Amino acid sequence: MSYVIGVDLGTSAVKTLLMDRNGKIAAEASRDYPLYHDRPSWSEQKPEDWVTATIAAMNEVASAAGIDASAIEGISFSGQMHGLVLLNSQGEVVRPAILWNDTRTTEQCREIEKVLGDTLLSVTRNPALEGFTLPKILWVRQYEKELFDQASIFLLPKDYVRYRLTGELHMDYSDAAGTLMLDVANKVWSKEVLAAFDLPESFCPPLVESHGLVGTLLPEVAAKTGLSANTKVFAGGADNACGAIGAGILSEGLTLSSIGTSGVILSYENDKSKDFGGKVHFFNHGKENSFYAMGVTLAAGYSLSWFKKTFAPNESFNEMLAGIENVKPGSNGLLFTPYLVGERTPHADPNIRASFIGVDGTHERIHFARAVMEGITFSLNESVDMFRQAGKTVDKVVSIGGGAQNPVWLQMQADIFNATVVSLENEQGPGLGAAMLAAYGCGWFESLEACADQFVKHADSYEPNPEAVAAYESLFRVYQQVYAQTKTLNDQLVPFRG
């Protein structure tokens, strides 16, 4: 039996999956690493920690009982997006990596908007947000000039790990799309953007397809992992692109709903000219010459976790949600907006905060719990609504994450999205997508779609209930009014927050 490894480099840990040709998991391992918040709004990691953890996790799956390490043919990667790794001319890290959830760069975002104007959306297809990479580059140049002057090239997190495994410098299109320096439609580094900020093209690594072969393992890495030095290494993709691959989102009409700490609605797109006006993200897919549109809810599963911690700290989620199916859509007139940490789509607003609307004396805890679930799903539906307004078809949604663990929530998604919602038999997220890219790159399948037929299996399916759909459509229009009505009040409360 032959195998591939999918490496998912997350924000808190790296996870490795060993998959066989039948799409079955032969072994899995993970390793944690620290996150540093040395100042308010800062979020950094040490790239060396990623490398150490990845090699250890790869060694664990390669040495699993009953596995012949020489039969592991290929490795590919999924990685946290946007993080900035600066290297000097000797390939050494200049400073700790600045991560996607670091928000120190508001000043640089406003500069990008001013300098690029309409070019920002027409070329990069995305607004200037603190999480993206270009604002981080400009921040380092402005506030750490001595360090910036040492830098000769930048990488994203997974690309640095892959560089340390192979000695080769590359970046795939799906991750490059999140830098604000890629001409997304034409799949090249934007000369216009680079020139506007006096950055040489040599500062950007060579671009490659996600399934592209970028090298083999260095001998010393092969020795540490227990793998052959001839093991093929493939570029991989951004975590959301790999998550989409791992959920089989590889054709028009298919949409991904992912409810983790944050929430994502991601829809496959063939048309590179599709214009969402910057209201949602538009990135290159891990599938060649394909794209996806994506909206983000910052506090999705986090909202339910907050509710549990605050109002049911000694209960399990199942205990807290017992009887939730008996509460009718609309939670007896109670509405929740999940803006606990601000919002991303469609309101790029770090200051807006959450609210319960319509509270009266008849409401019990179960109504509040259901309202939280509905509010999270309404927020995700903002993206679905914009996709449809732009002419996209959203008729089948694959649900993963916490929202796929509860049948009531799956039915709620079907009713609010007004689409068929399916869960997966074996949900492995971005790591599975990375393994699929390796399997495709190794030539096991003629296409990613053929690989998905073998690796991705649907489980339960939920159809929208017409009565609930009608109720939620009315409630959703009310939900959409809350942001504008509460923004002024929220802004006035900012000075009083700790």
XYZ file of N, CA, C and O in Angstrom, residues 30-150:
484
model
N -0.185 15.207 16.143
C -0.188 16.668 16.245
C 0.840 17.105 17.281
O 1.201 16.338 18.184
N 1.278 18.337 17.132
C 2.199 18.950 18.086
C 1.793 20.417 18.262
O 1.549 21.124 17.284
N 1.741 20.857 19.511
C 1.415 22.253 19.803
C 2.666 23.117 19.754
O 3.797 22.623 19.861
N 2.453 24.429 19.639
C 3.545 25.390 19.779
C 2.966 26.696 20.328
O 1.763 26.955 20.217
N 3.800 27.514 20.943
C 3.284 28.705 21.629
C 2.933 29.842 20.674
O 3.421 29.925 19.546
N 2.078 30.705 21.184
C 1.652 31.927 20.511
C 2.057 33.078 21.420
O 1.840 33.019 22.636
N 2.628 34.137 20.866
C 3.151 35.235 21.680
C 2.346 36.509 21.444
O 2.178 36.948 20.305
N 1.876 37.094 22.553
C 1.151 38.370 22.512
C 1.920 39.363 23.380
O 1.493 39.716 24.479
N 3.057 39.814 22.908
C 3.930 40.654 23.717
C 3.359 42.047 23.950
O 3.727 42.714 24.926
N 2.501 42.503 23.056
C 1.844 43.804 23.215
C 0.390 43.669 22.790
O 0.040 42.753 22.044
N -0.473 44.569 23.257
C -1.878 44.522 22.809
C -1.955 44.569 21.286
O -1.239 45.342 20.641
N -2.792 43.712 20.720
C -3.048 43.589 19.272
C -1.953 42.830 18.529
O -2.082 42.587 17.338
N -0.860 42.463 19.211
C 0.201 41.711 18.553
C -0.066 40.211 18.673
O -0.556 39.726 19.702
N 0.305 39.471 17.634
C 0.213 38.012 17.650
C 1.348 37.468 16.787
O 1.371 37.690 15.567
N 2.279 36.777 17.429
C 3.479 36.313 16.733
C 3.807 34.870 17.103
O 3.361 34.358 18.131
N 4.589 34.236 16.257
C 5.136 32.912 16.536
C 6.560 32.832 16.019
O 6.968 33.608 15.140
N 7.309 31.858 16.572
C 8.671 31.621 16.120
C 8.645 30.545 15.043
O 8.253 29.401 15.311
N 9.048 30.854 13.825
C 9.022 29.871 12.744
C 9.762 28.577 13.062
O 9.371 27.513 12.591
N 10.800 28.661 13.874
C 11.543 27.444 14.230
C 10.650 26.474 14.998
O 10.807 25.252 14.884
N 9.693 27.010 15.767
C 8.764 26.148 16.492
C 7.924 25.329 15.525
O 7.608 24.160 15.791
N 7.513 25.948 14.408
C 6.724 25.216 13.401
C 7.539 24.044 12.844
O 7.016 22.943 12.677
N 8.811 24.331 12.547
C 9.662 23.307 11.919
C 9.864 22.134 12.869
O 9.706 20.962 12.488
N 10.209 22.433 14.100
C 10.447 21.383 15.090
C 9.201 20.522 15.284
O 9.268 19.279 15.311
N 8.039 21.186 15.406
C 6.791 20.462 15.629
C 6.400 19.631 14.415
O 5.931 18.490 14.549
N 6.600 20.178 13.221
C 6.230 19.462 11.999
C 7.073 18.214 11.816
O 6.557 17.133 11.494
N 8.366 18.329 12.023
C 9.245 17.167 11.870
C 8.866 16.082 12.876
O 8.816 14.886 12.541
N 8.548 16.485 14.107
C 8.168 15.503 15.126
C 6.859 14.808 14.767
O 6.720 13.586 14.918
N 5.885 15.568 14.285
C 4.591 14.979 13.920
C 4.720 14.080 12.701
O 4.072 13.027 12.619
N 5.560 14.471 11.735
C 5.791 13.622 10.568
C 6.474 12.325 10.970
O 6.141 11.248 10.464
N 7.416 12.415 11.879
C 8.108 11.213 12.341
C 7.142 10.253 13.023
O 7.235 9.033 12.846
N 6.188 10.798 13.783
C 5.233 9.942 14.495
C 4.366 9.148 13.525
O 4.163 7.946 13.708
N 3.851 9.807 12.470
C 2.994 9.054 11.544
C 3.819 8.126 10.667
O 3.361 7.048 10.281
N 5.060 8.533 10.355
C 5.902 7.678 9.512
C 6.342 6.410 10.237
O 6.641 5.394 9.598
N 6.363 6.456 11.569
C 6.810 5.301 12.340
C 5.645 4.541 12.966
O 5.848 3.699 13.843
N 4.414 4.838 12.507
C 3.241 4.155 13.051
C 3.323 2.658 12.791
O 3.878 2.201 11.778
N 2.769 1.883 13.707
C 2.816 0.425 13.609
C 2.204 -0.060 12.305
O 1.133 0.389 11.895
N 2.901 -0.949 11.641
C 2.388 -1.546 10.416
C 2.612 -0.733 9.169
O 2.173 -1.130 8.078
N 3.296 0.415 9.292
C 3.532 1.286 8.141
C 4.981 1.158 7.679
O 5.917 1.255 8.484
N 5.137 0.946 6.388
C 6.476 0.939 5.784
C 6.756 2.361 5.310
O 6.156 2.832 4.345
N 7.656 3.063 5.990
C 7.917 4.465 5.675
C 8.358 4.668 4.235
O 8.119 5.718 3.641
N 8.981 3.648 3.653
C 9.433 3.791 2.264
C 8.267 3.816 1.280
O 8.439 4.195 0.115
N 7.067 3.454 1.753
C 5.886 3.467 0.895
C 5.167 4.813 0.923
O 4.153 4.983 0.247
N 5.698 5.762 1.712
C 5.107 7.108 1.747
C 5.673 7.890 0.568
O 6.851 8.251 0.542
N 4.825 8.149 -0.406
C 5.288 8.711 -1.678
C 5.387 10.224 -1.691
O 6.245 10.795 -2.373
N 4.469 10.913 -0.981
C 4.432 12.359 -1.120
C 3.912 13.063 0.119
O 3.255 12.472 0.982
N 4.212 14.361 0.189
C 3.800 15.225 1.293
C 3.273 16.525 0.695
O 3.832 17.058 -0.270
N 2.193 17.047 1.265
C 1.756 18.384 0.905
C 1.234 19.091 2.145
O 1.130 18.489 3.219
N 0.881 20.352 1.998
C 0.688 21.216 3.149
C -0.571 22.058 3.043
O -0.992 22.474 1.967
N -1.145 22.329 4.196
C -2.130 23.382 4.387
C -1.558 24.318 5.443
O -0.871 23.860 6.366
N -1.838 25.603 5.313
C -1.241 26.503 6.292
C -2.096 27.705 6.628
O -2.889 28.181 5.816
N -1.925 28.187 7.859
C -2.544 29.434 8.269
C -2.134 30.532 7.286
O -0.976 30.650 6.912
N -3.104 31.339 6.885
C -2.855 32.330 5.840
C -2.236 33.619 6.403
O -2.290 33.885 7.594
N -1.668 34.408 5.496
C -1.321 35.821 5.699
C -0.087 36.091 6.555
O 0.445 37.190 6.528
N 0.370 35.124 7.366
C 1.455 35.393 8.297
C 2.757 35.762 7.592
O 3.132 35.160 6.584
N 3.470 36.731 8.118
C 4.684 37.249 7.482
C 5.939 36.634 8.080
O 6.205 36.758 9.277
N 6.722 35.964 7.222
C 8.043 35.451 7.583
C 9.055 36.145 6.675
O 8.975 36.031 5.448
N 9.992 36.865 7.268
C 11.027 37.571 6.504
C 12.343 36.821 6.603
O 12.765 36.433 7.704
N 12.989 36.603 5.445
C 14.276 35.909 5.396
C 15.348 36.828 4.848
O 15.092 37.645 3.941
N 16.575 36.680 5.362
C 17.696 37.420 4.793
C 18.295 36.637 3.634
O 17.792 35.570 3.255
N 19.359 37.139 3.075
C 19.932 36.526 1.869
C 20.520 35.145 2.143
O 20.759 34.374 1.205
N 20.741 34.820 3.417
C 21.241 33.485 3.776
C 20.095 32.519 4.099
O 20.330 31.380 4.499
N 18.866 32.982 3.925
C 17.706 32.148 4.211
C 17.368 32.049 5.679
O 16.624 31.153 6.099
N 17.877 32.987 6.487
C 17.638 32.992 7.922
C 16.472 33.918 8.269
O 16.287 34.965 7.639
N 15.719 33.533 9.288
C 14.576 34.346 9.728
C 15.068 35.632 10.372
O 15.943 35.623 11.240
N 14.489 36.746 9.960
C 14.904 38.069 10.429
C 14.237 38.435 11.750
O 14.861 39.060 12.616
N 12.972 38.073 11.902
C 12.217 38.416 13.114
C 11.100 37.379 13.284
O 10.809 36.635 12.350
N 10.452 37.304 14.453
C 9.322 36.387 14.603
C 8.245 36.664 13.559
O 8.091 37.793 13.068
N 7.489 35.638 13.228
C 6.418 35.770 12.238
C 5.259 36.576 12.829
O 4.870 36.383 13.983
N 4.703 37.480 12.028
C 3.506 38.232 12.412
C 2.311 37.508 11.808
O 2.240 37.304 10.595
N 1.349 37.122 12.637
C 0.294 36.201 12.219
C -0.939 36.901 11.665
O -1.106 38.114 11.783
N -1.825 36.086 11.141
C -3.064 36.542 10.514
C -3.962 37.295 11.492
O -4.705 38.198 11.091
N -3.910 36.956 12.788
C -4.792 37.577 13.765
C -4.135 38.719 14.515
O -4.623 39.160 15.557
N -3.031 39.217 13.992
C -2.348 40.399 14.520
C -3.007 41.641 13.910
O -3.199 41.717 12.695
N -3.362 42.606 14.751
C -4.145 43.759 14.258
C -3.434 45.093 14.454
O -4.068 46.140 14.584
N -2.103 45.079 14.437
C -1.355 46.318 14.668
C -1.314 47.242 13.459
O -0.811 48.354 13.536
N -1.825 46.799 12.303
C -1.514 47.468 11.029
C -2.640 48.329 10.457
O -2.706 48.539 9.247
N -3.502 48.857 11.305
C -4.601 49.701 10.789
C -4.056 50.893 10.005
O -4.574 51.245 8.935
N -3.010 51.521 10.516
C -2.403 52.678 9.838
C -1.931 52.300 8.432
O -2.127 53.047 7.463
N -1.323 51.141 8.317
C -0.812 50.710 7.008
C -1.959 50.351 6.053
O -1.842 50.568 4.839
N -3.055 49.850 6.583
C -4.213 49.553 5.729
C -4.763 50.825 5.103
O -5.122 50.851 3.919
N -4.842 51.889 5.908
C -5.351 53.156 5.362
C -4.378 53.709 4.297
O -4.801 54.306 3.308
N -3.078 53.489 4.518
C -2.089 53.916 3.523
C -2.284 53.154 2.214
O -2.236 53.746 1.120
N -2.499 51.864 2.294
C -2.702 51.044 1.096
C -3.926 51.531 0.329
O -3.897 51.669 -0.901
N -5.009 51.793 1.040
C -6.225 52.292 0.384
C -5.965 53.618 -0.322
O -6.418 53.836 -1.452
N -5.229 54.501 0.332
C -4.947 55.816 -0.237
C -4.051 55.717 -1.467
O -4.307 56.362 -2.490
N -3.019 54.889 -1.383
C -2.052 54.787 -2.482
C -2.642 54.053 -3.684
O -2.469 54.477 -4.834
N -3.346 52.956 -3.444
C -3.812 52.112 -4.546
C -5.171 52.533 -5.096
O -5.466 52.293 -6.277
N -6.012 53.121 -4.283
C -7.333 53.526 -4.768
C -8.097 52.341 -5.336
O -8.157 51.265 -4.742
N -8.664 52.530 -6.530
C -9.471 51.481 -7.158
C -8.655 50.248 -7.547
O -9.213 49.158 -7.733
N -7.331 50.409 -7.680
C -6.474 49.285 -8.049
C -6.542 48.168 -7.011
O -6.422 46.982 -7.339
N -6.758 48.553 -5.761
C -6.784 47.564 -4.685
C -7.777 46.453 -4.980
O -7.432 45.269 -4.945
N -9.018 46.819 -5.300
C -10.031 45.799 -5.548
C -9.957 45.231 -6.954
O -10.243 44.057 -7.170
N -9.559 46.039 -7.925
C -9.543 45.552 -9.304
C -8.421 44.549 -9.543
O -8.544 43.655 -10.387
N -7.336 44.645 -8.795
C -6.186 43.756 -8.992
C -6.121 42.679 -7.907
O -6.090 41.481 -8.204
N -6.107 43.100 -6.647
C -5.958 42.125 -5.565
C -7.286 41.483 -5.182
O -7.300 40.458 -4.495
N -8.408 42.116 -5.576
C -9.766 41.598 -5.391
C -10.208 41.534 -3.938
O -11.260 40.950 -3.627
N -9.450 42.161 -3.044
C -9.761 42.120 -1.620
C -9.466 43.467 -0.972
O -8.571 44.199 -1.422
N -10.210 43.812 0.086
C -9.947 45.074 0.790
C -8.687 44.982 1.630
O -8.177 43.878 1.904
N -8.176 46.116 2.043
C -7.006 46.152 2.919
C -7.458 45.923 4.348
O -8.090 46.777 4.961
N -7.141 44.753 4.881
C -7.480 44.407 6.255
C -6.208 44.084 7.027
O -5.206 43.641 6.450
N -6.267 44.288 8.332
C -5.085 44.114 9.170
C -4.489 42.718 9.058
O -3.286 42.535 9.240
N -5.316 41.720 8.780
C -4.815 40.357 8.733
C -3.916 40.044 7.559
O -3.119 39.103 7.616
N -4.009 40.817 6.470
C -3.273 40.493 5.256
C -1.772 40.794 5.392
O -1.333 41.449 6.345
N -0.998 40.334 4.412
C 0.459 40.343 4.546
C 1.091 41.684 4.199
O 2.029 42.127 4.889
N 0.644 42.343 3.138
C 1.268 43.609 2.738
C 1.261 44.632 3.865
O 2.290 45.290 4.090
N 0.164 44.823 4.599
C 0.228 45.773 5.719
C 1.302 45.421 6.738
O 1.938 46.325 7.311
N 1.544 44.136 6.965
C 2.588 43.716 7.898
C 3.974 44.095 7.372
O 4.848 44.543 8.129
N 4.178 43.899 6.074
C 5.462 44.278 5.462
C 5.708 45.774 5.643
O 6.815 46.199 6.011
N 4.691 46.569 5.379
C 4.842 48.021 5.501
C 5.083 48.426 6.952
O 5.833 49.371 7.223
N 4.454 47.718 7.895
C 4.665 48.027 9.314
C 6.112 47.770 9.696
O 6.737 48.602 10.377
N 6.659 46.630 9.298
C 8.052 46.324 9.644
C 8.982 47.358 9.020
O 9.932 47.831 9.670
N 8.719 47.728 7.776
C 9.578 48.721 7.125
C 9.516 50.060 7.859
O 10.533 50.768 7.970
N 8.344 50.427 8.368
C 8.183 51.712 9.038
C 8.753 51.726 10.459
O 9.388 52.705 10.867
N 8.549 50.632 11.202
C 8.885 50.654 12.626
C 10.094 49.795 13.006
O 10.606 49.918 14.126
N 10.549 48.946 12.096
C 11.727 48.121 12.363
C 12.629 48.131 11.130
O 12.973 47.102 10.571
N 13.027 49.324 10.729
C 13.725 49.486 9.450
C 15.033 48.690 9.388
O 15.378 48.134 8.334
N 15.759 48.620 10.480
C 17.016 47.868 10.460
C 16.764 46.396 10.138
O 17.535 45.773 9.393
N 15.707 45.852 10.708
C 15.369 44.455 10.413
C 14.866 44.308 8.983
O 15.226 43.361 8.280
N 14.030 45.252 8.559
C 13.501 45.156 7.207
C 14.616 45.232 6.166
O 14.576 44.526 5.143
N 15.599 46.057 6.409
C 16.706 46.208 5.457
C 17.518 44.922 5.324
O 18.227 44.735 4.331
N 17.431 44.034 6.302
C 18.130 42.757 6.212
C 17.365 41.749 5.348
O 17.938 40.760 4.893
